[in-house]
Amino acid sequence: DETSMPGRLEELNKTYGTQLLVSESTHSEMEIEGFVSRPIDFIRPSESAQERESQQIFEVWKSNKKPFKASLEEKATDIYAEGMQHYRHGRFSEAKDCFTTAGKAMHKLTGTQD
């Protein structure tokens, strides 16, 4: 049930400590310029949709206006996305390394723990 997705994403913001999560379909239609995104997880579209394939969700935020910081932000999100691929394919050690590297980079940029 697609109508329940916004409510689920709002609840998942609390779970993941994020501000804005979007579904895979919304992410694919977004004008991404000026924004940064990273994959967060895979969820089922609804609790009752056991037979349906999971859908990736993304965190989205406004990119940094300073070119150097924006470049670091983009690199960190790319490393994080690589970590998600490793994780999805069962390469947990490689995933952990990517998540650690991306987390440290984001901590330098934002001053908060990722």
PDB file of N, CA and C in Angstrom:
ATOM      1  N   ASP A   1       0.845  -1.179   0.000  1.00  0.00           N
ATOM      2  CA  ASP A   1       0.000   0.000   0.000  1.00  0.00           C
ATOM      3  C   ASP A   1       0.885   1.235   0.000  1.00  0.00           C
ATOM      4  N   GLU A   2       0.957   1.912  -1.144  1.00  0.00           N
ATOM      5  CA  GLU A   2       1.823   3.082  -1.296  1.00  0.00           C
ATOM      6  C   GLU A   2       1.401   4.242  -0.396  1.00  0.00           C
ATOM      7  N   THR A   3       0.126   4.316  -0.020  1.00  0.00           N
ATOM      8  CA  THR A   3      -0.330   5.431   0.794  1.00  0.00           C
ATOM      9  C   THR A   3       0.278   5.409   2.190  1.00  0.00           C
ATOM     10  N   SER A   4       0.716   4.255   2.657  1.00  0.00           N
ATOM     11  CA  SER A   4       1.297   4.180   3.995  1.00  0.00           C
ATOM     12  C   SER A   4       2.798   4.485   4.004  1.00  0.00           C
ATOM     13  N   MET A   5       3.420   4.605   2.841  1.00  0.00           N
ATOM     14  CA  MET A   5       4.863   4.833   2.768  1.00  0.00           C
ATOM     15  C   MET A   5       5.297   6.132   3.457  1.00  0.00           C
ATOM     16  N   PRO A   6       4.638   7.268   3.251  1.00  0.00           N
ATOM     17  CA  PRO A   6       5.092   8.486   3.944  1.00  0.00           C
ATOM     18  C   PRO A   6       5.107   8.337   5.461  1.00  0.00           C
ATOM     19  N   GLY A   7       4.085   7.726   6.007  1.00  0.00           N
ATOM     20  CA  GLY A   7       4.040   7.514   7.447  1.00  0.00           C
ATOM     21  C   GLY A   7       5.145   6.583   7.924  1.00  0.00           C
ATOM     22  N   ARG A   8       5.414   5.543   7.157  1.00  0.00           N
ATOM     23  CA  ARG A   8       6.491   4.618   7.506  1.00  0.00           C
ATOM     24  C   ARG A   8       7.832   5.323   7.468  1.00  0.00           C
ATOM     25  N   LEU A   9       8.048   6.152   6.458  1.00  0.00           N
ATOM     26  CA  LEU A   9       9.316   6.873   6.349  1.00  0.00           C
ATOM     27  C   LEU A   9       9.482   7.853   7.513  1.00  0.00           C
ATOM     28  N   GLU A  10       8.402   8.488   7.921  1.00  0.00           N
ATOM     29  CA  GLU A  10       8.458   9.407   9.061  1.00  0.00           C
ATOM     30  C   GLU A  10       8.874   8.662  10.327  1.00  0.00           C
ATOM     31  N   GLU A  11       8.295   7.500  10.546  1.00  0.00           N
ATOM     32  CA  GLU A  11       8.667   6.686  11.701  1.00  0.00           C
ATOM     33  C   GLU A  11      10.111   6.205  11.600  1.00  0.00           C
ATOM     34  N   LEU A  12      10.528   5.825  10.403  1.00  0.00           N
ATOM     35  CA  LEU A  12      11.897   5.331  10.213  1.00  0.00           C
ATOM     36  C   LEU A  12      12.934   6.430  10.438  1.00  0.00           C
ATOM     37  N   ASN A  13      12.561   7.701  10.228  1.00  0.00           N
ATOM     38  CA  ASN A  13      13.481   8.804  10.557  1.00  0.00           C
ATOM     39  C   ASN A  13      13.894   8.722  12.015  1.00  0.00           C
ATOM     40  N   LYS A  14      12.968   8.388  12.881  1.00  0.00           N
ATOM     41  CA  LYS A  14      13.263   8.260  14.316  1.00  0.00           C
ATOM     42  C   LYS A  14      14.205   7.076  14.554  1.00  0.00           C
ATOM     43  N   THR A  15      13.954   5.980  13.871  1.00  0.00           N
ATOM     44  CA  THR A  15      14.775   4.777  14.031  1.00  0.00           C
ATOM     45  C   THR A  15      16.210   5.018  13.590  1.00  0.00           C
ATOM     46  N   TYR A  16      16.385   5.669  12.435  1.00  0.00           N
ATOM     47  CA  TYR A  16      17.717   5.865  11.866  1.00  0.00           C
ATOM     48  C   TYR A  16      18.382   7.170  12.298  1.00  0.00           C
ATOM     49  N   GLY A  17      17.673   8.025  13.001  1.00  0.00           N
ATOM     50  CA  GLY A  17      18.243   9.305  13.412  1.00  0.00           C
ATOM     51  C   GLY A  17      18.460  10.240  12.242  1.00  0.00           C
ATOM     52  N   THR A  18      17.584  10.160  11.263  1.00  0.00           N
ATOM     53  CA  THR A  18      17.685  10.992  10.060  1.00  0.00           C
ATOM     54  C   THR A  18      16.620  12.081  10.087  1.00  0.00           C
ATOM     55  N   GLN A  19      16.754  13.053   9.193  1.00  0.00           N
ATOM     56  CA  GLN A  19      15.777  14.138   9.086  1.00  0.00           C
ATOM     57  C   GLN A  19      14.794  13.910   7.944  1.00  0.00           C
ATOM     58  N   LEU A  20      15.297  13.355   6.818  1.00  0.00           N
ATOM     59  CA  LEU A  20      14.452  13.193   5.637  1.00  0.00           C
ATOM     60  C   LEU A  20      14.808  11.897   4.917  1.00  0.00           C
ATOM     61  N   LEU A  21      13.877  10.971   4.899  1.00  0.00           N
ATOM     62  CA  LEU A  21      14.031   9.734   4.145  1.00  0.00           C
ATOM     63  C   LEU A  21      13.056   9.754   2.981  1.00  0.00           C
ATOM     64  N   VAL A  22      13.497   9.224   1.849  1.00  0.00           N
ATOM     65  CA  VAL A  22      12.615   9.105   0.689  1.00  0.00           C
ATOM     66  C   VAL A  22      12.689   7.685   0.158  1.00  0.00           C
ATOM     67  N   SER A  23      11.629   7.286  -0.513  1.00  0.00           N
ATOM     68  CA  SER A  23      11.573   5.956  -1.103  1.00  0.00           C
ATOM     69  C   SER A  23      12.428   5.913  -2.368  1.00  0.00           C
ATOM     70  N   GLU A  24      12.672   4.708  -2.830  1.00  0.00           N
ATOM     71  CA  GLU A  24      13.456   4.516  -4.047  1.00  0.00           C
ATOM     72  C   GLU A  24      12.786   5.189  -5.243  1.00  0.00           C
ATOM     73  N   SER A  25      11.458   5.081  -5.338  1.00  0.00           N
ATOM     74  CA  SER A  25      10.763   5.685  -6.467  1.00  0.00           C
ATOM     75  C   SER A  25      10.857   7.216  -6.431  1.00  0.00           C
ATOM     76  N   THR A  26      10.728   7.803  -5.249  1.00  0.00           N
ATOM     77  CA  THR A  26      10.875   9.261  -5.125  1.00  0.00           C
ATOM     78  C   THR A  26      12.306   9.676  -5.441  1.00  0.00           C
ATOM     79  N   HIS A  27      13.268   8.930  -4.922  1.00  0.00           N
ATOM     80  CA  HIS A  27      14.685   9.244  -5.154  1.00  0.00           C
ATOM     81  C   HIS A  27      15.009   9.234  -6.647  1.00  0.00           C
ATOM     82  N   SER A  28      14.474   8.276  -7.376  1.00  0.00           N
ATOM     83  CA  SER A  28      14.785   8.171  -8.806  1.00  0.00           C
ATOM     84  C   SER A  28      14.178   9.316  -9.612  1.00  0.00           C
ATOM     85  N   GLU A  29      13.151   9.980  -9.066  1.00  0.00           N
ATOM     86  CA  GLU A  29      12.504  11.093  -9.772  1.00  0.00           C
ATOM     87  C   GLU A  29      12.996  12.462  -9.309  1.00  0.00           C
ATOM     88  N   MET A  30      13.856  12.497  -8.296  1.00  0.00           N
ATOM     89  CA  MET A  30      14.313  13.762  -7.728  1.00  0.00           C
ATOM     90  C   MET A  30      15.274  14.509  -8.645  1.00  0.00           C
ATOM     91  N   GLU A  31      15.172  15.830  -8.607  1.00  0.00           N
ATOM     92  CA  GLU A  31      16.196  16.683  -9.185  1.00  0.00           C
ATOM     93  C   GLU A  31      17.259  16.769  -8.098  1.00  0.00           C
ATOM     94  N   ILE A  32      18.353  16.067  -8.267  1.00  0.00           N
ATOM     95  CA  ILE A  32      19.314  15.872  -7.188  1.00  0.00           C
ATOM     96  C   ILE A  32      20.316  17.024  -7.041  1.00  0.00           C
ATOM     97  N   GLU A  33      20.402  17.904  -8.032  1.00  0.00           N
ATOM     98  CA  GLU A  33      21.362  19.011  -7.936  1.00  0.00           C
ATOM     99  C   GLU A  33      21.054  19.870  -6.717  1.00  0.00           C
ATOM    100  N   GLY A  34      22.075  20.121  -5.932  1.00  0.00           N
ATOM    101  CA  GLY A  34      21.911  20.900  -4.720  1.00  0.00           C
ATOM    102  C   GLY A  34      21.595  20.054  -3.499  1.00  0.00           C
ATOM    103  N   PHE A  35      21.468  18.756  -3.710  1.00  0.00           N
ATOM    104  CA  PHE A  35      21.183  17.839  -2.611  1.00  0.00           C
ATOM    105  C   PHE A  35      22.168  16.685  -2.619  1.00  0.00           C
ATOM    106  N   VAL A  36      22.317  16.074  -1.475  1.00  0.00           N
ATOM    107  CA  VAL A  36      23.167  14.894  -1.319  1.00  0.00           C
ATOM    108  C   VAL A  36      22.266  13.786  -0.795  1.00  0.00           C
ATOM    109  N   SER A  37      22.514  12.577  -1.247  1.00  0.00           N
ATOM    110  CA  SER A  37      21.726  11.459  -0.730  1.00  0.00           C
ATOM    111  C   SER A  37      22.631  10.259  -0.530  1.00  0.00           C
ATOM    112  N   ARG A  38      22.166   9.370   0.326  1.00  0.00           N
ATOM    113  CA  ARG A  38      22.878   8.124   0.532  1.00  0.00           C
ATOM    114  C   ARG A  38      21.850   7.038   0.834  1.00  0.00           C
ATOM    115  N   PRO A  39      22.142   5.828   0.386  1.00  0.00           N
ATOM    116  CA  PRO A  39      21.221   4.725   0.699  1.00  0.00           C
ATOM    117  C   PRO A  39      21.297   4.419   2.189  1.00  0.00           C
ATOM    118  N   ILE A  40      20.156   4.084   2.771  1.00  0.00           N
ATOM    119  CA  ILE A  40      20.101   3.800   4.202  1.00  0.00           C
ATOM    120  C   ILE A  40      19.779   2.336   4.474  1.00  0.00           C
ATOM    121  N   ASP A  41      18.772   1.809   3.795  1.00  0.00           N
ATOM    122  CA  ASP A  41      18.356   0.435   4.075  1.00  0.00           C
ATOM    123  C   ASP A  41      17.396  -0.032   2.987  1.00  0.00           C
ATOM    124  N   PHE A  42      16.957  -1.265   3.133  1.00  0.00           N
ATOM    125  CA  PHE A  42      15.922  -1.839   2.276  1.00  0.00           C
ATOM    126  C   PHE A  42      14.737  -2.174   3.162  1.00  0.00           C
ATOM    127  N   ILE A  43      13.543  -1.794   2.731  1.00  0.00           N
ATOM    128  CA  ILE A  43      12.333  -2.092   3.494  1.00  0.00           C
ATOM    129  C   ILE A  43      11.282  -2.689   2.558  1.00  0.00           C
ATOM    130  N   ARG A  44      10.314  -3.367   3.130  1.00  0.00           N
ATOM    131  CA  ARG A  44       9.156  -3.807   2.361  1.00  0.00           C
ATOM    132  C   ARG A  44       8.203  -2.619   2.259  1.00  0.00           C
ATOM    133  N   PRO A  45       7.525  -2.462   1.103  1.00  0.00           N
ATOM    134  CA  PRO A  45       6.632  -1.308   0.931  1.00  0.00           C
ATOM    135  C   PRO A  45       5.562  -1.194   2.020  1.00  0.00           C
ATOM    136  N   SER A  46       5.085  -2.317   2.545  1.00  0.00           N
ATOM    137  CA  SER A  46       4.142  -2.281   3.656  1.00  0.00           C
ATOM    138  C   SER A  46       4.320  -3.544   4.484  1.00  0.00           C
ATOM    139  N   GLU A  47       3.821  -3.505   5.690  1.00  0.00           N
ATOM    140  CA  GLU A  47       3.957  -4.650   6.594  1.00  0.00           C
ATOM    141  C   GLU A  47       3.312  -5.898   6.008  1.00  0.00           C
ATOM    142  N   SER A  48       2.230  -5.730   5.252  1.00  0.00           N
ATOM    143  CA  SER A  48       1.505  -6.877   4.706  1.00  0.00           C
ATOM    144  C   SER A  48       2.038  -7.320   3.344  1.00  0.00           C
ATOM    145  N   ALA A  49       3.059  -6.678   2.841  1.00  0.00           N
ATOM    146  CA  ALA A  49       3.564  -6.963   1.494  1.00  0.00           C
ATOM    147  C   ALA A  49       4.702  -7.979   1.528  1.00  0.00           C
ATOM    148  N   GLN A  50       4.496  -9.090   2.198  1.00  0.00           N
ATOM    149  CA  GLN A  50       5.552 -10.084   2.338  1.00  0.00           C
ATOM    150  C   GLN A  50       6.029 -10.634   0.994  1.00  0.00           C
ATOM    151  N   GLU A  51       5.134 -10.716   0.021  1.00  0.00           N
ATOM    152  CA  GLU A  51       5.534 -11.270  -1.270  1.00  0.00           C
ATOM    153  C   GLU A  51       6.226 -10.252  -2.170  1.00  0.00           C
ATOM    154  N   ARG A  52       6.102  -8.981  -1.867  1.00  0.00           N
ATOM    155  CA  ARG A  52       6.708  -7.940  -2.705  1.00  0.00           C
ATOM    156  C   ARG A  52       8.177  -7.765  -2.360  1.00  0.00           C
ATOM    157  N   GLU A  53       8.938  -7.403  -3.356  1.00  0.00           N
ATOM    158  CA  GLU A  53      10.370  -7.184  -3.161  1.00  0.00           C
ATOM    159  C   GLU A  53      10.617  -5.929  -2.326  1.00  0.00           C
ATOM    160  N   SER A  54      11.711  -5.957  -1.587  1.00  0.00           N
ATOM    161  CA  SER A  54      12.045  -4.800  -0.762  1.00  0.00           C
ATOM    162  C   SER A  54      12.453  -3.619  -1.642  1.00  0.00           C
ATOM    163  N   GLN A  55      12.342  -2.444  -1.046  1.00  0.00           N
ATOM    164  CA  GLN A  55      12.632  -1.195  -1.740  1.00  0.00           C
ATOM    165  C   GLN A  55      13.681  -0.429  -0.944  1.00  0.00           C
ATOM    166  N   GLN A  56      14.632   0.144  -1.636  1.00  0.00           N
ATOM    167  CA  GLN A  56      15.681   0.894  -0.954  1.00  0.00           C
ATOM    168  C   GLN A  56      15.146   2.258  -0.531  1.00  0.00           C
ATOM    169  N   ILE A  57      15.599   2.709   0.649  1.00  0.00           N
ATOM    170  CA  ILE A  57      15.263   4.057   1.098  1.00  0.00           C
ATOM    171  C   ILE A  57      16.546   4.870   1.208  1.00  0.00           C
ATOM    172  N   PHE A  58      16.419   6.180   1.047  1.00  0.00           N
ATOM    173  CA  PHE A  58      17.563   7.084   1.001  1.00  0.00           C
ATOM    174  C   PHE A  58      17.371   8.240   1.965  1.00  0.00           C
ATOM    175  N   GLU A  59      18.479   8.676   2.559  1.00  0.00           N
ATOM    176  CA  GLU A  59      18.488   9.919   3.318  1.00  0.00           C
ATOM    177  C   GLU A  59      18.883  11.031   2.352  1.00  0.00           C
ATOM    178  N   VAL A  60      18.222  12.171   2.452  1.00  0.00           N
ATOM    179  CA  VAL A  60      18.490  13.302   1.566  1.00  0.00           C
ATOM    180  C   VAL A  60      18.694  14.551   2.420  1.00  0.00           C
ATOM    181  N   TRP A  61      19.671  15.358   2.054  1.00  0.00           N
ATOM    182  CA  TRP A  61      19.879  16.640   2.717  1.00  0.00           C
ATOM    183  C   TRP A  61      20.478  17.623   1.725  1.00  0.00           C
ATOM    184  N   LYS A  62      20.392  18.905   2.059  1.00  0.00           N
ATOM    185  CA  LYS A  62      20.923  19.958   1.205  1.00  0.00           C
ATOM    186  C   LYS A  62      22.441  19.893   1.233  1.00  0.00           C
ATOM    187  N   SER A  63      23.053  19.989   0.068  1.00  0.00           N
ATOM    188  CA  SER A  63      24.510  19.901   0.004  1.00  0.00           C
ATOM    189  C   SER A  63      25.161  21.178   0.540  1.00  0.00           C
ATOM    190  N   ASN A  64      26.390  21.030   0.976  1.00  0.00           N
ATOM    191  CA  ASN A  64      27.157  22.144   1.500  1.00  0.00           C
ATOM    192  C   ASN A  64      27.466  23.110   0.364  1.00  0.00           C
ATOM    193  N   LYS A  65      27.384  24.393   0.634  1.00  0.00           N
ATOM    194  CA  LYS A  65      27.630  25.398  -0.409  1.00  0.00           C
ATOM    195  C   LYS A  65      29.111  25.624  -0.676  1.00  0.00           C
ATOM    196  N   LYS A  66      29.948  25.229   0.264  1.00  0.00           N
ATOM    197  CA  LYS A  66      31.386  25.399   0.069  1.00  0.00           C
ATOM    198  C   LYS A  66      31.886  24.238  -0.786  1.00  0.00           C
ATOM    199  N   PRO A  67      32.500  24.529  -1.947  1.00  0.00           N
ATOM    200  CA  PRO A  67      32.898  23.473  -2.879  1.00  0.00           C
ATOM    201  C   PRO A  67      33.754  22.361  -2.263  1.00  0.00           C
ATOM    202  N   PHE A  68      34.713  22.719  -1.427  1.00  0.00           N
ATOM    203  CA  PHE A  68      35.573  21.701  -0.819  1.00  0.00           C
ATOM    204  C   PHE A  68      34.757  20.758   0.059  1.00  0.00           C
ATOM    205  N   LYS A  69      33.882  21.329   0.899  1.00  0.00           N
ATOM    206  CA  LYS A  69      33.053  20.506   1.776  1.00  0.00           C
ATOM    207  C   LYS A  69      32.035  19.694   0.975  1.00  0.00           C
ATOM    208  N   ALA A  70      31.500  20.281  -0.067  1.00  0.00           N
ATOM    209  CA  ALA A  70      30.543  19.561  -0.911  1.00  0.00           C
ATOM    210  C   ALA A  70      31.213  18.354  -1.559  1.00  0.00           C
ATOM    211  N   SER A  71      32.462  18.516  -1.961  1.00  0.00           N
ATOM    212  CA  SER A  71      33.213  17.416  -2.562  1.00  0.00           C
ATOM    213  C   SER A  71      33.445  16.297  -1.545  1.00  0.00           C
ATOM    214  N   LEU A  72      33.794  16.659  -0.320  1.00  0.00           N
ATOM    215  CA  LEU A  72      33.988  15.674   0.745  1.00  0.00           C
ATOM    216  C   LEU A  72      32.685  14.949   1.067  1.00  0.00           C
ATOM    217  N   GLU A  73      31.599  15.704   1.078  1.00  0.00           N
ATOM    218  CA  GLU A  73      30.279  15.132   1.337  1.00  0.00           C
ATOM    219  C   GLU A  73      29.944  14.081   0.289  1.00  0.00           C
ATOM    220  N   GLU A  74      30.193  14.427  -0.959  1.00  0.00           N
ATOM    221  CA  GLU A  74      29.899  13.505  -2.059  1.00  0.00           C
ATOM    222  C   GLU A  74      30.759  12.244  -1.972  1.00  0.00           C
ATOM    223  N   LYS A  75      32.040  12.414  -1.656  1.00  0.00           N
ATOM    224  CA  LYS A  75      32.921  11.255  -1.509  1.00  0.00           C
ATOM    225  C   LYS A  75      32.454  10.357  -0.363  1.00  0.00           C
ATOM    226  N   ALA A  76      32.066  10.964   0.755  1.00  0.00           N
ATOM    227  CA  ALA A  76      31.600  10.192   1.906  1.00  0.00           C
ATOM    228  C   ALA A  76      30.341   9.407   1.567  1.00  0.00           C
ATOM    229  N   THR A  77      29.417  10.031   0.841  1.00  0.00           N
ATOM    230  CA  THR A  77      28.193   9.319   0.484  1.00  0.00           C
ATOM    231  C   THR A  77      28.466   8.209  -0.519  1.00  0.00           C
ATOM    232  N   ASP A  78      29.431   8.415  -1.412  1.00  0.00           N
ATOM    233  CA  ASP A  78      29.818   7.350  -2.356  1.00  0.00           C
ATOM    234  C   ASP A  78      30.408   6.154  -1.609  1.00  0.00           C
ATOM    235  N   ILE A  79      31.250   6.432  -0.616  1.00  0.00           N
ATOM    236  CA  ILE A  79      31.847   5.356   0.186  1.00  0.00           C
ATOM    237  C   ILE A  79      30.759   4.628   0.965  1.00  0.00           C
ATOM    238  N   TYR A  80      29.819   5.376   1.501  1.00  0.00           N
ATOM    239  CA  TYR A  80      28.708   4.775   2.240  1.00  0.00           C
ATOM    240  C   TYR A  80      27.883   3.868   1.323  1.00  0.00           C
ATOM    241  N   ALA A  81      27.601   4.349   0.105  1.00  0.00           N
ATOM    242  CA  ALA A  81      26.835   3.549  -0.865  1.00  0.00           C
ATOM    243  C   ALA A  81      27.592   2.260  -1.210  1.00  0.00           C
ATOM    244  N   GLU A  82      28.908   2.362  -1.337  1.00  0.00           N
ATOM    245  CA  GLU A  82      29.734   1.180  -1.589  1.00  0.00           C
ATOM    246  C   GLU A  82      29.608   0.196  -0.419  1.00  0.00           C
ATOM    247  N   GLY A  83      29.600   0.723   0.793  1.00  0.00           N
ATOM    248  CA  GLY A  83      29.423  -0.111   1.974  1.00  0.00           C
ATOM    249  C   GLY A  83      28.088  -0.837   1.960  1.00  0.00           C
ATOM    250  N   MET A  84      27.044  -0.148   1.517  1.00  0.00           N
ATOM    251  CA  MET A  84      25.721  -0.784   1.420  1.00  0.00           C
ATOM    252  C   MET A  84      25.749  -1.947   0.433  1.00  0.00           C
ATOM    253  N   GLN A  85      26.466  -1.783  -0.670  1.00  0.00           N
ATOM    254  CA  GLN A  85      26.572  -2.871  -1.651  1.00  0.00           C
ATOM    255  C   GLN A  85      27.306  -4.071  -1.039  1.00  0.00           C
ATOM    256  N   HIS A  86      28.396  -3.810  -0.348  1.00  0.00           N
ATOM    257  CA  HIS A  86      29.122  -4.891   0.323  1.00  0.00           C
ATOM    258  C   HIS A  86      28.204  -5.600   1.321  1.00  0.00           C
ATOM    259  N   TYR A  87      27.488  -4.823   2.103  1.00  0.00           N
ATOM    260  CA  TYR A  87      26.596  -5.375   3.110  1.00  0.00           C
ATOM    261  C   TYR A  87      25.525  -6.255   2.466  1.00  0.00           C
ATOM    262  N   ARG A  88      24.930  -5.737   1.418  1.00  0.00           N
ATOM    263  CA  ARG A  88      23.839  -6.451   0.708  1.00  0.00           C
ATOM    264  C   ARG A  88      24.332  -7.781   0.140  1.00  0.00           C
ATOM    265  N   HIS A  89      25.616  -7.862  -0.187  1.00  0.00           N
ATOM    266  CA  HIS A  89      26.182  -9.084  -0.772  1.00  0.00           C
ATOM    267  C   HIS A  89      26.927  -9.941   0.253  1.00  0.00           C
ATOM    268  N   GLY A  90      26.759  -9.614   1.534  1.00  0.00           N
ATOM    269  CA  GLY A  90      27.324 -10.452   2.589  1.00  0.00           C
ATOM    270  C   GLY A  90      28.802 -10.249   2.847  1.00  0.00           C
ATOM    271  N   ARG A  91      29.369  -9.177   2.317  1.00  0.00           N
ATOM    272  CA  ARG A  91      30.782  -8.877   2.554  1.00  0.00           C
ATOM    273  C   ARG A  91      30.858  -7.891   3.720  1.00  0.00           C
ATOM    274  N   PHE A  92      30.637  -8.418   4.915  1.00  0.00           N
ATOM    275  CA  PHE A  92      30.445  -7.574   6.092  1.00  0.00           C
ATOM    276  C   PHE A  92      31.706  -6.842   6.540  1.00  0.00           C
ATOM    277  N   SER A  93      32.854  -7.456   6.401  1.00  0.00           N
ATOM    278  CA  SER A  93      34.097  -6.794   6.792  1.00  0.00           C
ATOM    279  C   SER A  93      34.353  -5.573   5.911  1.00  0.00           C
ATOM    280  N   GLU A  94      34.168  -5.743   4.601  1.00  0.00           N
ATOM    281  CA  GLU A  94      34.350  -4.626   3.674  1.00  0.00           C
ATOM    282  C   GLU A  94      33.310  -3.534   3.939  1.00  0.00           C
ATOM    283  N   ALA A  95      32.066  -3.960   4.244  1.00  0.00           N
ATOM    284  CA  ALA A  95      31.009  -2.996   4.539  1.00  0.00           C
ATOM    285  C   ALA A  95      31.376  -2.172   5.771  1.00  0.00           C
ATOM    286  N   LYS A  96      31.850  -2.848   6.805  1.00  0.00           N
ATOM    287  CA  LYS A  96      32.223  -2.151   8.040  1.00  0.00           C
ATOM    288  C   LYS A  96      33.309  -1.115   7.771  1.00  0.00           C
ATOM    289  N   ASP A  97      34.304  -1.492   6.972  1.00  0.00           N
ATOM    290  CA  ASP A  97      35.380  -0.550   6.643  1.00  0.00           C
ATOM    291  C   ASP A  97      34.828   0.693   5.940  1.00  0.00           C
ATOM    292  N   CYS A  98      33.939   0.482   4.982  1.00  0.00           N
ATOM    293  CA  CYS A  98      33.350   1.610   4.254  1.00  0.00           C
ATOM    294  C   CYS A  98      32.515   2.488   5.186  1.00  0.00           C
ATOM    295  N   PHE A  99      31.689   1.864   6.032  1.00  0.00           N
ATOM    296  CA  PHE A  99      30.847   2.635   6.944  1.00  0.00           C
ATOM    297  C   PHE A  99      31.684   3.432   7.932  1.00  0.00           C
ATOM    298  N   THR A 100      32.768   2.836   8.398  1.00  0.00           N
ATOM    299  CA  THR A 100      33.656   3.534   9.339  1.00  0.00           C
ATOM    300  C   THR A 100      34.303   4.738   8.665  1.00  0.00           C
ATOM    301  N   THR A 101      34.816   4.542   7.464  1.00  0.00           N
ATOM    302  CA  THR A 101      35.455   5.630   6.719  1.00  0.00           C
ATOM    303  C   THR A 101      34.462   6.750   6.420  1.00  0.00           C
ATOM    304  N   ALA A 102      33.277   6.378   5.948  1.00  0.00           N
ATOM    305  CA  ALA A 102      32.248   7.377   5.625  1.00  0.00           C
ATOM    306  C   ALA A 102      31.803   8.110   6.889  1.00  0.00           C
ATOM    307  N   GLY A 103      31.646   7.384   7.980  1.00  0.00           N
ATOM    308  CA  GLY A 103      31.231   7.995   9.250  1.00  0.00           C
ATOM    309  C   GLY A 103      32.239   9.011   9.753  1.00  0.00           C
ATOM    310  N   LYS A 104      33.533   8.676   9.653  1.00  0.00           N
ATOM    311  CA  LYS A 104      34.576   9.613  10.078  1.00  0.00           C
ATOM    312  C   LYS A 104      34.569  10.869   9.210  1.00  0.00           C
ATOM    313  N   ALA A 105      34.376  10.685   7.915  1.00  0.00           N
ATOM    314  CA  ALA A 105      34.349  11.835   7.003  1.00  0.00           C
ATOM    315  C   ALA A 105      33.155  12.737   7.307  1.00  0.00           C
ATOM    316  N   MET A 106      31.990  12.135   7.543  1.00  0.00           N
ATOM    317  CA  MET A 106      30.806  12.935   7.849  1.00  0.00           C
ATOM    318  C   MET A 106      30.950  13.631   9.207  1.00  0.00           C
ATOM    319  N   HIS A 107      31.618  12.971  10.143  1.00  0.00           N
ATOM    320  CA  HIS A 107      31.858  13.578  11.458  1.00  0.00           C
ATOM    321  C   HIS A 107      32.721  14.832  11.306  1.00  0.00           C
ATOM    322  N   LYS A 108      33.734  14.754  10.447  1.00  0.00           N
ATOM    323  CA  LYS A 108      34.580  15.933  10.186  1.00  0.00           C
ATOM    324  C   LYS A 108      33.766  17.071   9.587  1.00  0.00           C
ATOM    325  N   LEU A 109      32.829  16.739   8.733  1.00  0.00           N
ATOM    326  CA  LEU A 109      32.022  17.760   8.053  1.00  0.00           C
ATOM    327  C   LEU A 109      30.958  18.361   8.948  1.00  0.00           C
ATOM    328  N   THR A 110      30.302  17.524   9.736  1.00  0.00           N
ATOM    329  CA  THR A 110      29.134  17.985  10.477  1.00  0.00           C
ATOM    330  C   THR A 110      29.381  18.181  11.968  1.00  0.00           C
ATOM    331  N   GLY A 111      30.413  17.526  12.480  1.00  0.00           N
ATOM    332  CA  GLY A 111      30.670  17.599  13.898  1.00  0.00           C
ATOM    333  C   GLY A 111      29.791  16.687  14.730  1.00  0.00           C
ATOM    334  N   THR A 112      28.947  15.912  14.052  1.00  0.00           N
ATOM    335  CA  THR A 112      28.082  14.969  14.767  1.00  0.00           C
ATOM    336  C   THR A 112      28.455  13.547  14.399  1.00  0.00           C
ATOM    337  N   GLN A 113      28.174  12.645  15.308  1.00  0.00           N
ATOM    338  CA  GLN A 113      28.451  11.236  15.063  1.00  0.00           C
ATOM    339  C   GLN A 113      27.456  10.681  14.072  1.00  0.00           C
ATOM    340  N   ASP A 114      27.928   9.965  13.070  1.00  0.00           N
ATOM    341  CA  ASP A 114      27.054   9.380  12.059  1.00  0.00           C
ATOM    342  C   ASP A 114      26.669   7.986  12.461  1.00  0.00           C
TER     343      ASP A 114
END
